[in-house]
Coordinates of C-alpha atoms in Angstrom, one line a residue:
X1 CA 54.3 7.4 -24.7
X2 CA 53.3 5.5 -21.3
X3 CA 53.2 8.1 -19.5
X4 CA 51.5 10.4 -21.3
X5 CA 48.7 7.8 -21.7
X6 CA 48.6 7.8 -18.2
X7 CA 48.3 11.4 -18.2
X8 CA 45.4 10.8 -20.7
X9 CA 43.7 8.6 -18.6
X10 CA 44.6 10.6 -14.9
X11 CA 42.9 13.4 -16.6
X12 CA 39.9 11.4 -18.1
X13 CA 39.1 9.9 -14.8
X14 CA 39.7 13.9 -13.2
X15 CA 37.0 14.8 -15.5
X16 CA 34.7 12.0 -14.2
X17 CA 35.1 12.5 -10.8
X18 CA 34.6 16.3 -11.2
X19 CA 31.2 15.4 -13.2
X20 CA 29.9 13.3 -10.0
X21 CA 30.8 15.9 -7.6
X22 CA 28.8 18.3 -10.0
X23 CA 26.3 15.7 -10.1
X24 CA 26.1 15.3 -6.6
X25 CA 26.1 18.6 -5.4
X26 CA 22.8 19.2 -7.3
X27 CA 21.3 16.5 -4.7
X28 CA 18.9 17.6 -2.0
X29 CA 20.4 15.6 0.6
X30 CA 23.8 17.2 0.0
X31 CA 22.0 20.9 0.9
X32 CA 21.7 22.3 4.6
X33 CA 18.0 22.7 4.2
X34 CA 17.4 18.9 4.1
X35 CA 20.3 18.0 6.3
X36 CA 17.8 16.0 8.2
X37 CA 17.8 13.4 6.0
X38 CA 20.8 12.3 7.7
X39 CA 19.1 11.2 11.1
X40 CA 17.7 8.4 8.8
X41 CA 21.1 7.2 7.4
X42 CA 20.6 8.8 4.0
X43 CA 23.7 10.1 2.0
X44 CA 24.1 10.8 -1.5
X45 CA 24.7 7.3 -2.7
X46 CA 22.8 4.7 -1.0
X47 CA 23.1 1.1 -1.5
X48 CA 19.5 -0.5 -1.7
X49 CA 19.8 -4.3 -0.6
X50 CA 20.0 -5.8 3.2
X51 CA 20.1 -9.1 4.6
X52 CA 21.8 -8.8 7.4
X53 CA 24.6 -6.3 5.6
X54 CA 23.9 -3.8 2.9
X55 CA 25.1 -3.8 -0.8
X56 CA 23.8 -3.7 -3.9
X57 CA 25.1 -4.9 -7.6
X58 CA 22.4 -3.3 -9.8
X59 CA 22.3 0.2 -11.4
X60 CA 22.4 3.4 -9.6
X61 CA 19.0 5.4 -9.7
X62 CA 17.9 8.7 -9.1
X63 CA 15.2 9.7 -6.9
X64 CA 13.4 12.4 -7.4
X65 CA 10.9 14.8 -5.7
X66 CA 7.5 14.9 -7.1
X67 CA 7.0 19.0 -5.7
X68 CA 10.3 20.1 -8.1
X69 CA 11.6 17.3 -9.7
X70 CA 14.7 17.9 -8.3
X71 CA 16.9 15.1 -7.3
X72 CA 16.9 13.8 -3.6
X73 CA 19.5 11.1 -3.8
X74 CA 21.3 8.1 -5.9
X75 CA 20.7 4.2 -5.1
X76 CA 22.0 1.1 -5.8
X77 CA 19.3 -1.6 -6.8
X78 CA 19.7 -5.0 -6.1
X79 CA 21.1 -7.2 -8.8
X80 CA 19.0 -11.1 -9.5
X81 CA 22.6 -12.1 -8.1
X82 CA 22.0 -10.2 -5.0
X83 CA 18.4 -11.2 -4.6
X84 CA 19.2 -15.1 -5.0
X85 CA 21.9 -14.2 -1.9
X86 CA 19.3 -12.6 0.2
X87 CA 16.8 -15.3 -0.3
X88 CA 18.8 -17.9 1.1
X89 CA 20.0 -15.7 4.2
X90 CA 16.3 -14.8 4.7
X91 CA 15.5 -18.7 4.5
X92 CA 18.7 -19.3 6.9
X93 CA 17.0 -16.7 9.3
X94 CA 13.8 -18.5 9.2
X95 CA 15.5 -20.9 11.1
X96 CA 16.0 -19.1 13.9
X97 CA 13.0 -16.8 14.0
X98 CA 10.4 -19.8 14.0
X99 CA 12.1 -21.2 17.1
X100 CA 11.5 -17.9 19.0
X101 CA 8.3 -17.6 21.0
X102 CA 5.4 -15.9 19.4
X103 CA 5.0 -13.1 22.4
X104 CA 8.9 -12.9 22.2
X105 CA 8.9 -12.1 18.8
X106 CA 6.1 -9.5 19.4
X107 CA 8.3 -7.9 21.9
X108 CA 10.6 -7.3 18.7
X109 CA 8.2 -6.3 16.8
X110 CA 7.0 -3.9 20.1
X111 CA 10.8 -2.3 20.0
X112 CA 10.2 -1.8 16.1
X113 CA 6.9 0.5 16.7
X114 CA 8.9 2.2 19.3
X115 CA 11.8 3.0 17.2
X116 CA 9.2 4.1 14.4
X117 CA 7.7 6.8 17.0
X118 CA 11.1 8.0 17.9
X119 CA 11.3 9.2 14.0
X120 CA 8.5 10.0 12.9
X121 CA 8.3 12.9 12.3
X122 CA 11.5 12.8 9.9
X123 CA 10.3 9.4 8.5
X124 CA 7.2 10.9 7.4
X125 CA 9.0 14.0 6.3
X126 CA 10.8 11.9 3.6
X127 CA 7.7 10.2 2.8
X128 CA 5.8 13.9 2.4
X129 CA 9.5 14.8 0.2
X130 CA 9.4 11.5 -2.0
X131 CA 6.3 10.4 -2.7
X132 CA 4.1 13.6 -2.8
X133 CA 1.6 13.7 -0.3
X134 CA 1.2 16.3 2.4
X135 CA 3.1 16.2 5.7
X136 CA 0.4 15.3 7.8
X137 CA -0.3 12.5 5.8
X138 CA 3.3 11.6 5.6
X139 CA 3.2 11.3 9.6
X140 CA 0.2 9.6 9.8
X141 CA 1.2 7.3 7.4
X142 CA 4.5 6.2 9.5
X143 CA 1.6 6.4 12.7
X144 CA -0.4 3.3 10.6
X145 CA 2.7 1.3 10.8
X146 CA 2.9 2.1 14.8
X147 CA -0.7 1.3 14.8
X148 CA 0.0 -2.2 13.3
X149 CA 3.1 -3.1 15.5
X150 CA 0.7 -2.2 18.7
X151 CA -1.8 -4.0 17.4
X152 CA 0.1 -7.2 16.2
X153 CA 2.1 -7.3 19.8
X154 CA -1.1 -8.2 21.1
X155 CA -2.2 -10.3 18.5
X156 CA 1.4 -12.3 19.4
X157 CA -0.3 -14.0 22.9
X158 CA -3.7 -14.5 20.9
X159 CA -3.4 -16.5 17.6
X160 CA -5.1 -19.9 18.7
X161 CA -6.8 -23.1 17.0
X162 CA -9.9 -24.7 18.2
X163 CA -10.1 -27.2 20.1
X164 CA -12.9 -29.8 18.4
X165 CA -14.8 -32.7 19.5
X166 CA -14.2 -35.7 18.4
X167 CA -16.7 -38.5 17.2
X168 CA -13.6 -41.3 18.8
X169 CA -13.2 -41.8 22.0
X170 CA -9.8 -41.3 23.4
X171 CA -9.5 -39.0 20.6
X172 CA -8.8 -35.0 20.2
X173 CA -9.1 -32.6 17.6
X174 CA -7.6 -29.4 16.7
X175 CA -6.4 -27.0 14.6
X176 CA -2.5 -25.9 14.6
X177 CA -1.5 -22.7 13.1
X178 CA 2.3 -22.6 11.9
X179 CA 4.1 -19.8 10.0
X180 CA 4.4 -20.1 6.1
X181 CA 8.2 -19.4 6.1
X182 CA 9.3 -16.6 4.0
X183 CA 6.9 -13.5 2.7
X184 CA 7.6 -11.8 -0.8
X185 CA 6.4 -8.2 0.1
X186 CA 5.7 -5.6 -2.9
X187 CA 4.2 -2.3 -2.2
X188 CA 3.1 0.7 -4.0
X189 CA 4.6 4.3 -4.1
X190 CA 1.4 5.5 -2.9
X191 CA 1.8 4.5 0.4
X192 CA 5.7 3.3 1.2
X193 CA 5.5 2.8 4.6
X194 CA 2.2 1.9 6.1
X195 CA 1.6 -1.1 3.4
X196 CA 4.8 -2.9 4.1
X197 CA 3.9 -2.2 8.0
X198 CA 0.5 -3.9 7.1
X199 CA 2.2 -7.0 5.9
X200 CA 5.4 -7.1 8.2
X201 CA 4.2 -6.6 11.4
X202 CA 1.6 -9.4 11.2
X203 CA 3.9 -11.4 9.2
X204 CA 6.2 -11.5 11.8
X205 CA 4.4 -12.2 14.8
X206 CA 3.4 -15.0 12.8
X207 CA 6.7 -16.2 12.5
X208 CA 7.9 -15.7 9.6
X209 CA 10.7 -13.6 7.2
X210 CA 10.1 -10.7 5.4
X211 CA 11.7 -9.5 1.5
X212 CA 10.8 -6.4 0.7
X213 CA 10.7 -4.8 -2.5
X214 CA 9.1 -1.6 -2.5
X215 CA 8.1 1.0 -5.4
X216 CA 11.3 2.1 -7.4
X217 CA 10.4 5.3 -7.5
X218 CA 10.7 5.3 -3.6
X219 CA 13.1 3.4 -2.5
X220 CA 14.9 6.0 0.2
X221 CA 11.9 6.0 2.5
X222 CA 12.5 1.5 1.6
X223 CA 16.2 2.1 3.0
X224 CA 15.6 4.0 5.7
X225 CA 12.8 1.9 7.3
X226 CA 14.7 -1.2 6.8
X227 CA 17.9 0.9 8.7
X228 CA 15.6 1.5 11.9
X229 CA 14.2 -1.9 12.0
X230 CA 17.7 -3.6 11.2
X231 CA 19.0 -1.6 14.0
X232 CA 16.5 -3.0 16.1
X233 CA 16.7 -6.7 15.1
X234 CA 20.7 -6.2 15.7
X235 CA 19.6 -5.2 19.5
X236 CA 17.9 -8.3 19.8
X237 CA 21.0 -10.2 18.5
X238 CA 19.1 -11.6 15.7
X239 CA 19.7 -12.1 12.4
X240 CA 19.3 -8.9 10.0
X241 CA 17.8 -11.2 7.0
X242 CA 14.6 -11.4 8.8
X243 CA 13.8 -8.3 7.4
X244 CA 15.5 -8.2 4.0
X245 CA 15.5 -5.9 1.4
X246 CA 16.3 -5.6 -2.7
X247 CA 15.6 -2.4 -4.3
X248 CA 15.1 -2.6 -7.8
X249 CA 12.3 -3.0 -10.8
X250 CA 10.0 -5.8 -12.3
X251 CA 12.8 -8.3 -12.5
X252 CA 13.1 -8.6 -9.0
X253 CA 9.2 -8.2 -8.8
X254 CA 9.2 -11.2 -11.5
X255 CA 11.7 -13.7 -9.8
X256 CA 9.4 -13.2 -6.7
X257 CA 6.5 -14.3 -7.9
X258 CA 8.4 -17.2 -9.8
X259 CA 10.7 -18.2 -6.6
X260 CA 8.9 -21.4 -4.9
X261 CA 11.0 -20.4 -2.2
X262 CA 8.8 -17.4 -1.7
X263 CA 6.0 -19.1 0.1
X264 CA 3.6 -16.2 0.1
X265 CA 3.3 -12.8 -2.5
X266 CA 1.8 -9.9 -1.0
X267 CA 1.3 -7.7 -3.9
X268 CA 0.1 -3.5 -3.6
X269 CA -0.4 -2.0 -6.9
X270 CA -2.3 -2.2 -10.4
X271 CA -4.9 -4.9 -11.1
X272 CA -3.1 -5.5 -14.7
X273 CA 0.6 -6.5 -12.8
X274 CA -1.6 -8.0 -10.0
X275 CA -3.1 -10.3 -12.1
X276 CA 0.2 -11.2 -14.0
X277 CA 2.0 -11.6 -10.5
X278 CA -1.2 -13.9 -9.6
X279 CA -1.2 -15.8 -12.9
X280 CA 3.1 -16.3 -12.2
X281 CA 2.7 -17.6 -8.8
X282 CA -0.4 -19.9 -9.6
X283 CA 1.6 -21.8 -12.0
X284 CA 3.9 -22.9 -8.9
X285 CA 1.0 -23.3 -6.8
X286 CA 2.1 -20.4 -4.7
X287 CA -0.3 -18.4 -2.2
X288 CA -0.8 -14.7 -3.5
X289 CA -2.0 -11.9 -1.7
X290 CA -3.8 -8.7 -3.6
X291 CA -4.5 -5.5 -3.2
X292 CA -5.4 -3.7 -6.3
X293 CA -7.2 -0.9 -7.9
X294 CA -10.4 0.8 -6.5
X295 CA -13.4 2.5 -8.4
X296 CA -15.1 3.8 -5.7
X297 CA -18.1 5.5 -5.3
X298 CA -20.1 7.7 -2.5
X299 CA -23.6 7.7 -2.9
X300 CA -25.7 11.0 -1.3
X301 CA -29.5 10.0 -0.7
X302 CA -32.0 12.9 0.0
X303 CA -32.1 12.9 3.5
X304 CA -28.2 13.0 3.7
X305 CA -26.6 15.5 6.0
X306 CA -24.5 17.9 3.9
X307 CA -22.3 19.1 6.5
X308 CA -21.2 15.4 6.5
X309 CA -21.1 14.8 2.9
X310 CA -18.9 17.9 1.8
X311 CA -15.7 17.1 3.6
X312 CA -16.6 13.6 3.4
X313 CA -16.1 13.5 -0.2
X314 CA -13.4 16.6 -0.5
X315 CA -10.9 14.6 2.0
X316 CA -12.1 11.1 0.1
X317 CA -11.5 12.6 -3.3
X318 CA -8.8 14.7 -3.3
X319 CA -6.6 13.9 0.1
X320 CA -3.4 12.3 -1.3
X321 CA -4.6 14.2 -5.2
X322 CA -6.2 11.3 -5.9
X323 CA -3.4 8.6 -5.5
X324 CA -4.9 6.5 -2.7
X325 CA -6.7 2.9 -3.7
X326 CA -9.6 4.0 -1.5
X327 CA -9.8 7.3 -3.8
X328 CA -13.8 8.4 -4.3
X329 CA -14.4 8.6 -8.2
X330 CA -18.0 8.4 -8.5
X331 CA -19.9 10.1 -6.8
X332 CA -23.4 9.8 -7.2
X333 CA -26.1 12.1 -6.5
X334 CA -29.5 11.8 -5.8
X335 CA -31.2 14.3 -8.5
X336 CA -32.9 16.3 -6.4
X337 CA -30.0 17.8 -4.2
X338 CA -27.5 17.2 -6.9
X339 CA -27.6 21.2 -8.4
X340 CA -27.0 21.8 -4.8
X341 CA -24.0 19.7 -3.6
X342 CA -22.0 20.5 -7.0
X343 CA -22.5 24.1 -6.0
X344 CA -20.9 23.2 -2.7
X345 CA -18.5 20.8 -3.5
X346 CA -17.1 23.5 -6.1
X347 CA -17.2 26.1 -3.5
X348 CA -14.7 23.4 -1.2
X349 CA -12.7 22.5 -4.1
X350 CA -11.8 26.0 -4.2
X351 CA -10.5 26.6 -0.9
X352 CA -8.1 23.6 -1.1
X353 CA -4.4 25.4 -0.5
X354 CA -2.0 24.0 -3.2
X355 CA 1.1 24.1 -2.1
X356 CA 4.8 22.0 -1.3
X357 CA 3.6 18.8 0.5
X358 CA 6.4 19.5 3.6
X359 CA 4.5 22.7 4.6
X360 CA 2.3 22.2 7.7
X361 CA -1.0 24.6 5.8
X362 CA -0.8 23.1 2.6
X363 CA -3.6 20.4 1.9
X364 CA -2.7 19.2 -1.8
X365 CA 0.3 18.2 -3.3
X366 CA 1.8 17.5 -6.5
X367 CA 0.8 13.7 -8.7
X368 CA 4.2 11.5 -8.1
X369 CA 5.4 11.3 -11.4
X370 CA 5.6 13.3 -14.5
X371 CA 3.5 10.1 -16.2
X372 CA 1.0 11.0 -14.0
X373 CA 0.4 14.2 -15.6
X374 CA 0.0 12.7 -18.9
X375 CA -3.0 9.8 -17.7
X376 CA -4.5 13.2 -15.9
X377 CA -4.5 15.3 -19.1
X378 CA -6.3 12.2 -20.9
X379 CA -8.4 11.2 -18.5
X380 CA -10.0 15.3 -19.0
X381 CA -9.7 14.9 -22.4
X382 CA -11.5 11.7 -22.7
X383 CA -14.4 12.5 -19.9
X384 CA -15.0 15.2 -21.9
X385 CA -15.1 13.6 -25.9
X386 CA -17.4 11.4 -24.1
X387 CA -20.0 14.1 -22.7
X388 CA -18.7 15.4 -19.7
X389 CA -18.6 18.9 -18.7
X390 CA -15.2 20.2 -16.3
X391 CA -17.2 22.1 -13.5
X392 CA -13.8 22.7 -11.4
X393 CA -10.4 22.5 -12.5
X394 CA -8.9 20.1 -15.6
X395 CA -5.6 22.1 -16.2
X396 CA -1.5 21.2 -14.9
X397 CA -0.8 24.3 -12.8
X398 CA 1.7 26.1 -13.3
X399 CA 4.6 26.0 -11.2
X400 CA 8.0 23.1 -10.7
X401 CA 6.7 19.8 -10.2
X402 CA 4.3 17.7 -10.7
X403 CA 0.5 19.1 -10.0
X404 CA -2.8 19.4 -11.4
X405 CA -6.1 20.9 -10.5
X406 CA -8.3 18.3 -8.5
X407 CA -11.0 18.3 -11.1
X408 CA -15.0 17.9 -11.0
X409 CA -16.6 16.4 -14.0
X410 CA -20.6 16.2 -14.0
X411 CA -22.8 14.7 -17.2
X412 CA -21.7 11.7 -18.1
X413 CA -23.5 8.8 -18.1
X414 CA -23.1 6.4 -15.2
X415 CA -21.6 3.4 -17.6
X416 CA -19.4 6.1 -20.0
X417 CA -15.8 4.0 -20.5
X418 CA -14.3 7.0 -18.7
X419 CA -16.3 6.5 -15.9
X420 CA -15.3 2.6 -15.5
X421 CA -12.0 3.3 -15.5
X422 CA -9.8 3.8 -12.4
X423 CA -6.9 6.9 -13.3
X424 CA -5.0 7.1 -10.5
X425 CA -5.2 10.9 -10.6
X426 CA -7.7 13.2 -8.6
X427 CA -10.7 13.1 -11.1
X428 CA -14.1 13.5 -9.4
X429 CA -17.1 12.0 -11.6
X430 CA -20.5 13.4 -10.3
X431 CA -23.1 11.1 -11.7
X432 CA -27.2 11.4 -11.0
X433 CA -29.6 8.6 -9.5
X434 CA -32.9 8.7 -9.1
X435 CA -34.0 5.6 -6.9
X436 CA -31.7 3.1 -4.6
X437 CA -32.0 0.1 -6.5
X438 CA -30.3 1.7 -9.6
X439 CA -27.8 3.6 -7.6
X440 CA -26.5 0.4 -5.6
X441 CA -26.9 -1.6 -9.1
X442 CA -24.1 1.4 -10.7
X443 CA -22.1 1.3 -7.8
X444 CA -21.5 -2.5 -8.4
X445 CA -21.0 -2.4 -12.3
X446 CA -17.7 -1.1 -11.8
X447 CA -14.9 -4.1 -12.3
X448 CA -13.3 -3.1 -9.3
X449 CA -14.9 -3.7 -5.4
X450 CA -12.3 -1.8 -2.8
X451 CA -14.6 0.9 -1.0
X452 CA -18.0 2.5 -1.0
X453 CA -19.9 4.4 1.1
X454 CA -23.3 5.6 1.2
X455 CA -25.0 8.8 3.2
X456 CA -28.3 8.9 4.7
X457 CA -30.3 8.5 7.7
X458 CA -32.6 5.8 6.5
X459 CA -31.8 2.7 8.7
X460 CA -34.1 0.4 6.3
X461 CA -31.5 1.6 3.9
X462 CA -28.6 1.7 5.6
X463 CA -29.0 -2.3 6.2
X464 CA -29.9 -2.8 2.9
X465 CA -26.8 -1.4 1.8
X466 CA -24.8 -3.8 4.3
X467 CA -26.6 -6.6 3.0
X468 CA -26.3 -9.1 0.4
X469 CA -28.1 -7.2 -2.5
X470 CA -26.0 -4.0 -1.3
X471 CA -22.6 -3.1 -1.8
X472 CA -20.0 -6.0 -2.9
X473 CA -16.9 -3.9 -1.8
X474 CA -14.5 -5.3 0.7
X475 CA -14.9 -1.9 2.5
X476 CA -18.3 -0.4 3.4
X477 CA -19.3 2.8 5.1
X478 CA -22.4 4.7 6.1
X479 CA -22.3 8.4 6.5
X480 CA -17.9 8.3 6.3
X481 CA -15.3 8.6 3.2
X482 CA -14.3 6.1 1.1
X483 CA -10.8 6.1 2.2
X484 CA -9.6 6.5 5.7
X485 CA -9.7 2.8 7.5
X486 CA -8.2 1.8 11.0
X487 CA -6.1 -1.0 11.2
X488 CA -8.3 -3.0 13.3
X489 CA -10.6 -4.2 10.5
X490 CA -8.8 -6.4 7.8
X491 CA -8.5 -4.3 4.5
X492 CA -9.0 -5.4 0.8
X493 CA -11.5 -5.8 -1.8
X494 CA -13.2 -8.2 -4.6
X495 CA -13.6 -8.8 -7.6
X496 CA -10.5 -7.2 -9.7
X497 CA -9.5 -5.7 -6.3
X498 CA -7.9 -8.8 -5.6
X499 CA -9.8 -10.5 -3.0
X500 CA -6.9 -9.8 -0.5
X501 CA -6.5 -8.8 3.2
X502 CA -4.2 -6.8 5.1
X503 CA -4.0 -5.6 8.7
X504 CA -6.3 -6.6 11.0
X505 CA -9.3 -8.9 11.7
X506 CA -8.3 -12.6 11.0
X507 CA -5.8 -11.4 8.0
X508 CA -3.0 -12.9 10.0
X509 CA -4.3 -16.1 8.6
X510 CA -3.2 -15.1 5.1
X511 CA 0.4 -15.6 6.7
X512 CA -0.3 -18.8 8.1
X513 CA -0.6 -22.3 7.0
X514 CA -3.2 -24.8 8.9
X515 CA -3.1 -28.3 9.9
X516 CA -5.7 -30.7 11.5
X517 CA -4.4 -32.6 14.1
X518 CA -5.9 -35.8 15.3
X519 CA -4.5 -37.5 18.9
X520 CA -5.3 -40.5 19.4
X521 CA -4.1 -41.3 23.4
X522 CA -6.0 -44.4 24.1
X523 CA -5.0 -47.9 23.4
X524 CA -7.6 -48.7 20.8
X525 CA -7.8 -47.6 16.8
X526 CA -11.6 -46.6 16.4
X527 CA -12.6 -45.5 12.7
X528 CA -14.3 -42.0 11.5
X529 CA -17.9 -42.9 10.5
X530 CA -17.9 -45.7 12.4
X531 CA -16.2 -47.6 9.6
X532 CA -15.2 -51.1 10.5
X533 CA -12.1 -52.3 8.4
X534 CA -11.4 -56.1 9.8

C-alpha cells in the first residue's frame, strides 16, 4: 500500500515537472533567437529581490511581450517579508555610503554609466522586447540613464551651500546640504530604465540608498539593471543594498509609501495612484516626489513653419504609440491653416511603418498591455459619441500582439470630456483657435500641466507664452515637440502632474535635506535683531 502511494505520488510529481518543462520551453528566453538575453543574466526563472543577495518569497509571474504576447520569462516577486529584510540592509548600507566622499561616490556612479554603455545595446533590446517601444527608443532610453550618470559625476564635486552674512560679529552663516537616507523609487513601464536612472544616479551622488520597485509588468529589464549595477557596487567592495530591489505589485508600492523609514517616495505613474501614494506618505509626514500624467498640447500659429510642425507633432504624438507622459494630445490649430496641416499630418500618419519594435525600420510598435487596447477602443468610441470625426485610423490592427492604429480625431470642441482626459494610448485631438489669448487659455484648462509647446515666429508671442499669463506647464517649448527633454533641465510638471522634479537643474535638492548653520567663534553671545536679553 506504501509503496504504491509513493508510486502515486513519484508519478504525480513526474507529471508536474513535465508540465514546467512544457511550460518553460514555450519561453522566449529558452529559444536560440533570444539567446541574448543571457548576456544580461536572464534565465527562465528569475528571482526578483536584491540587497546585497538575490531571492524572492512572493509569486512567480509571467512576463510577457507586448509585439506577440508570448511569454519572455518567469519571476519571483518580493514577499512584505522580503521587503522588510531589504529595508533594513538598505538602512545598514546607508551607513557606510554616507561616510564615502561625494566625488568618490560619483566615481561609482561613473563605473555604473560605463557598465551601462558596455550593454546597451542588449539592455535596450530587452527594453524594445518588454515594454513595446521601438529599438531605437529602447537604446536611447538606456543612453538617458548614461546621460544622468555623466551628468551627476559632475554634479558629485559641485553640490555646495552658501555662505551668508551674518548681522553678529564673530559670527557665520551657512547652508549645509546632507543626504535624506534611504529613497523609495517607483517607476512606470513606460520608461523602465531611464526613470529609475533619473532618480538613482542623483540620489546617489547625494548620498543616499536606493529601493527600487519598478512596473510589474517589467520587471526583467528591473533585474537586469540592478545585475550590472550590483556587479559594479561589488567591484567597489561595497555593500549591494545600496541599490536594492523588490519586484512585485501595490503591496510593496503601499508599504513604501507607509514605511517612515523610507525617507523620500519618488513616484512615476498615474495622477489617481500618485495622489493616494501622496495622501499615504503625508499622513507620516514623508517627503513625496511626483511625476504624473500629461495632457499636452502643441499649438500651430499662422506664421508657423510646417516643415517644423509635421514631424514635430508625428514624433510628439505617436513616438512610443502614445505611451510617453510628454505625449501631444491636443493639438490646436489656428483656423486658417488647420484644413491644411490635417491634410499633412494624415499624409505622415500614413507613412508610419508598423511593425515588431526589435526591427531597426520599424517606427511604431504595439500598446503594452492587452488593457491598453480596451481604454484605446473607448477612448474612439467616446471621442466620437461626443462629436468627433476619426480622420486617420481608430481600429486594433490585425496581427499577434498588442497594436492599434495611431488615430487623428478632428471636431470636437476644445472642453469635450474626451478631450480632458489623458488615455494613455496614441489618440491625436485636433482642435481649432482663432486668436492667442483663447488658445493659451485651452491649453491651461486641462487638469494636468507636464508639456506644451507652441510654433511660430512671433517673438512678442513667443515671450508671452514663457511668461506668467502663458503656459503653466513644468515643460515649455517654442518651435520643438512636446516630448523629447535632455537631462540637463530638471523634468516635471504642475498642477495634477505632481509638481515634481527629476534629473537635472537643482532637482538634486529633492534628495537632500537642508540645515542652517550658525558659528559663533568669538568669545561674546550677541543676539539676532539686536535683542538684549539681560
Amino acid at each position: 500500500m506504501l509503496r504504491a502511494r509513493r508510486s502515486v505520488f513519484s508519478a504525480l510529481l513526474s507529471l508536474q515537472g513535465r508540465r514546467v518543462a512544457a511550460a518553460m520551453s514555450t519561453l522566449l528566453v529558452g529559444q536560440p533567437r533570444y539567446a541574448w538575453l543571457r548576456k544580461l543574466g536572464l534565465q527562465e526563472e528569475n528571482l526578483g529581490v536584491y540587497n546585497g543577495s538575490w531571492g524572492g518569497s512572493g509569486q512567480w509571474v509571467t512576463m510577457y511581450c507586448p509585439a506577440t504576447n508570448e511569454p519572455i520569462a518567469r519571476v519571483c516577486q518580493g514577499s512584505l517579508e522580503d521587503y522588510e529584510a531589504t529595508v533594513k540592509k538598505a538602512k545598514d548600507a546607508w551607513k557606510v555610503w554616507a561616510d564615502v566622499p561625494a566625488p568618490k561616490r560619483g566615481e561609482v556612479v561613473r563605473q555604473i554609466g560605463d557598465a551601462l554603455r558596455q550593454n546597451i545595446k542588449v539592455l535596450g533590446s530587452l527594453v524594445s522586447l518588454e515594454m513595446g517601444k521601438i529599438l531605437a527608443e529602447g537604446v536611447g532610453e538606456v543612453q538617458e540613464y548614461v546621460d544622468v550618470c555623466d551628468y551627476a559625476v559632475g554634479l558629485s564635486r559641485m553640490i555646495s551651500g552658501p555662505i551668508l552674512p551674518s548681522e553678529r560679529p564673530g559670527h557665520a552663516l551657512m547652508e549645509k546640504w546632507n543626504p535624506l537616507g534611504l529613497v523609495g523609487i517607483i517607476t512606470a513601464f513606460n520608461f523602465p530604465v531611464a526613470v529609475y536612472g533619473w532618480n538613482s544616479a542623483i540620489a546617489m551622488i547625494c548620498g543616499n540608498v536606493c529601493l527600487w520597485k519598478g512596473a510589474p509588468t517589467t520587471s526583467l529589464t528591473s533585474i537586469a539593471v540592478t545585475k550590472i549595477i550590483s556587479k559594479v557596487l561589488e567591484d567597489n567592495k561595497m555593500p549591494g543594498a545600496i541599490c536594492s530591489l523588490v519586484c512585485g505589485g501595490s503591496d510593496i508600492g503601499t508599504a513604501m509609501a507607509k514605511d517612515g523609514r523610507v525617507d523620500l517616495v519618488s513616484f512615476t505613474g498615474s495622477t489617481k495612484v500618485g495622489q493616494q501614494v501622496a495622501l499615504t506618505v503625508q499622513e507620516r509626514f514623508g517627503r513625496s516626489l511626483l511625476e504624473l500624467g500629461g495632457n499636452n498640447a502643441i499649438i500651430v500659429f499662422q506664421d508657423a513653419d510646417l516643415k517644423l510642425v509635421i514631424p514635430s507633432v508625428l514624433f510628439a504624438a505617436v513616438g512610443t504609440a502614445g505611451q510617453r507622459c510628454t505625449t501631444a494630445r491636443r493639438l490646436f490649430l489656428h483656423e486658417s491653416i488647420h484644413d491644411e496641416v490635417v491634410t499633412q499630418l494624415v499624409n505622415a500618419y500614413a507613412q508610419v511603418r508598423i511593425g515588431d519594435p526589435w526591427d531597426s525600420d520599424t517606427l511604431y510598435g504595439p500598446l503594452h498591455t492587452a488593457e491598453a487596447v480596451k481604454m484605446y477602443l473607448s477612448a474612439v468610441e467616446q471621442a466620437k459619441e461626443q462629436g468627433g470625426t476619426v480622420v486617420y485610423g481608430g481600429k486594433v490592427i490585425d496581427r499577434p500582439g498588442n497594436y492599434v492604429e495611431p488615430t487623428i480625431v478632428t471636431g470636437l470642441p476644445h472642453n469635450a470630456p474626451i478631450v480632458h482626459t489623458e488615455t494613455f494610448v496614441p489618440i491625436l485631438y485636433v482642435l481649432k483657435f482663432k486668436n492667442e489669448e483663447e488658445v493659451f487659455a485651452w491649453n491651461n484648462e486641462v487638469k494636468h500641466g507636464l508639456s506644451s509647446s507652441i510654433f511660430t515666429k512671433d517673438l512678442g508671442r513667443i515671450f508671452r507664452w514663457l511668461g506668467p499669463k502663458g503656459s503653466d506647464c513644468g515643460i515649455v517649448n517654442v518651435n520643438i515637440p512636446t516630448s523629447g527633454a535632455e537631462i540637463g533641465g530638471a523634468f516635471g510638471g504642475e498642477k495634477h502632474t505632481g509638481g515634481g522634479r527629476e534629473s537635472g537643474s537643482d532637482s538634486w535638492k529633492l534628495y537632500m535635506r537642508r540645515s542652517t548653520c550658525t558659528i559663533n567663534y568669538s568669545n561674546d553671545l550677541p543676539l539676532a535683531q539686536g535683542i538684549k536679553f539681560q
